[in-house]
Amino acid sequence: MTASRIVSLGHYQPPKVLTNDDLAKLVDTDDEWIRSRVGIRTRHIAVEETLVDLATEAAQKALANGGRSADGIDLVVVATCTAVERSPFTAASVAARLGVPGPAAYDINTVCSGFSYALATADHAIRAGAATRALVIGAERMSDTIDWTDRSTCVIFGDGAGAAVLEAVPDEQAGIGPVVWGTEPEKTDAVVITGWDPTISQQGQAVFRWATTKIAPLARETCLKAGLDPSELKGFVAHQANLRIIDAIAKKLGAPDAVVARDVVDSGNTSAASIPLALSKLVERGELRSGDPVLLFGFGGGLAYAGQVVRCP
Ligand code: UT7
């Protein structure tokens, strides 16, 4: 039996940083409101960089960190909700830019849960024998969807990308646990990004209530499906939507030894990029070590959610 594991990670954020004070010059807001309600101090905003640039940079770093070359990749999956082009789709453009020779490639859009969905489908493809080495990327230019006169959204989102290289391994070395995924059909309009020049809007309080009540039991279920009690986790990387949401879920999860990713403070909400970005930084800083079990859990627009326990590269 074949399974998969993450062999390396990488991330990229555009250099331009917007502080809360910068935003207070554009809209009626202030540093105190943003920090206390969402926990964000800064976010990175793409200027020249396209979505494909962000995704390619993160993927190149993941390949370099794992000592792997592009020509060994046979599957490229990009999770994003901010692709401007319908064709060519992002994964095809990234594969071409990286020089991956003729891989299977596709995009996934389940908004903020996209990376966990993408990771699950790549793991399933490897388990099915349809791929042997995959690049899984979460990339977003959320700034393309922002109305810079709307204080309820412009302070929240940021741009960036994170990537993972997956490889086939024997089942007993599996590094990606079973996925728990689903949608909330009554709340399809709680996060909306629509139109040819799309603007994001959300029912913030409804999403907040859903995330802080429904996600923790699903996160616990994800651990149990992986054969692990949450108390055994060494890390917890939730979608970086809001520091209050992350801390509320972490408290209910019951994982006292887990490092909790709080990258939202520096990066804002980068939708499908937020989980691989935060995970890659924790590994790069040595806060998580090789083999550590880490719970990833994405949730947001759709409303949709997905999560799995992974072993750190
Ligand atoms: O990643 C996609 C999934 N999305 C989420 O997970 C989002 C979940 N929701 C949230 O994180 C929070 O609901 C928000 C951060 C979006 C908003 O925080 P909140 O504590 O729920 O604020 P609110 O929307 O209830 O607004 C409270 C007040 C309002 O003023 P009034 O009506 O009470 O006078 C807003 O107009 O805060 C006002 N407000 C602001 N004030 C200063 C809204 N945005 C701002 C702002 N600065 N940037």
PDB file of N, CA and C in Angstrom, residues 178 181 191 278:
ATOM      1  N   PRO A 178      -6.180  10.998   7.472  1.00  0.00           N
ATOM      2  CA  PRO A 178      -7.462  11.086   6.765  1.00  0.00           C
ATOM      3  C   PRO A 178      -8.069  12.494   6.860  1.00  0.00           C
ATOM      4  N   TRP A 181     -13.837  16.652   5.894  1.00  0.00           N
ATOM      5  CA  TRP A 181     -14.207  17.818   5.076  1.00  0.00           C
ATOM      6  C   TRP A 181     -15.710  17.888   4.877  1.00  0.00           C
ATOM      7  N   VAL A 191     -19.853  34.405   2.895  1.00  0.00           N
ATOM      8  CA  VAL A 191     -18.659  35.071   2.342  1.00  0.00           C
ATOM      9  C   VAL A 191     -18.874  35.128   0.836  1.00  0.00           C
ATOM     10  N   ALA A 278       1.789  29.645   7.258  1.00  0.00           N
ATOM     11  CA  ALA A 278       2.050  29.577   8.704  1.00  0.00           C
ATOM     12  C   ALA A 278       2.856  28.325   9.059  1.00  0.00           C
TER      13      ALA A 278
END
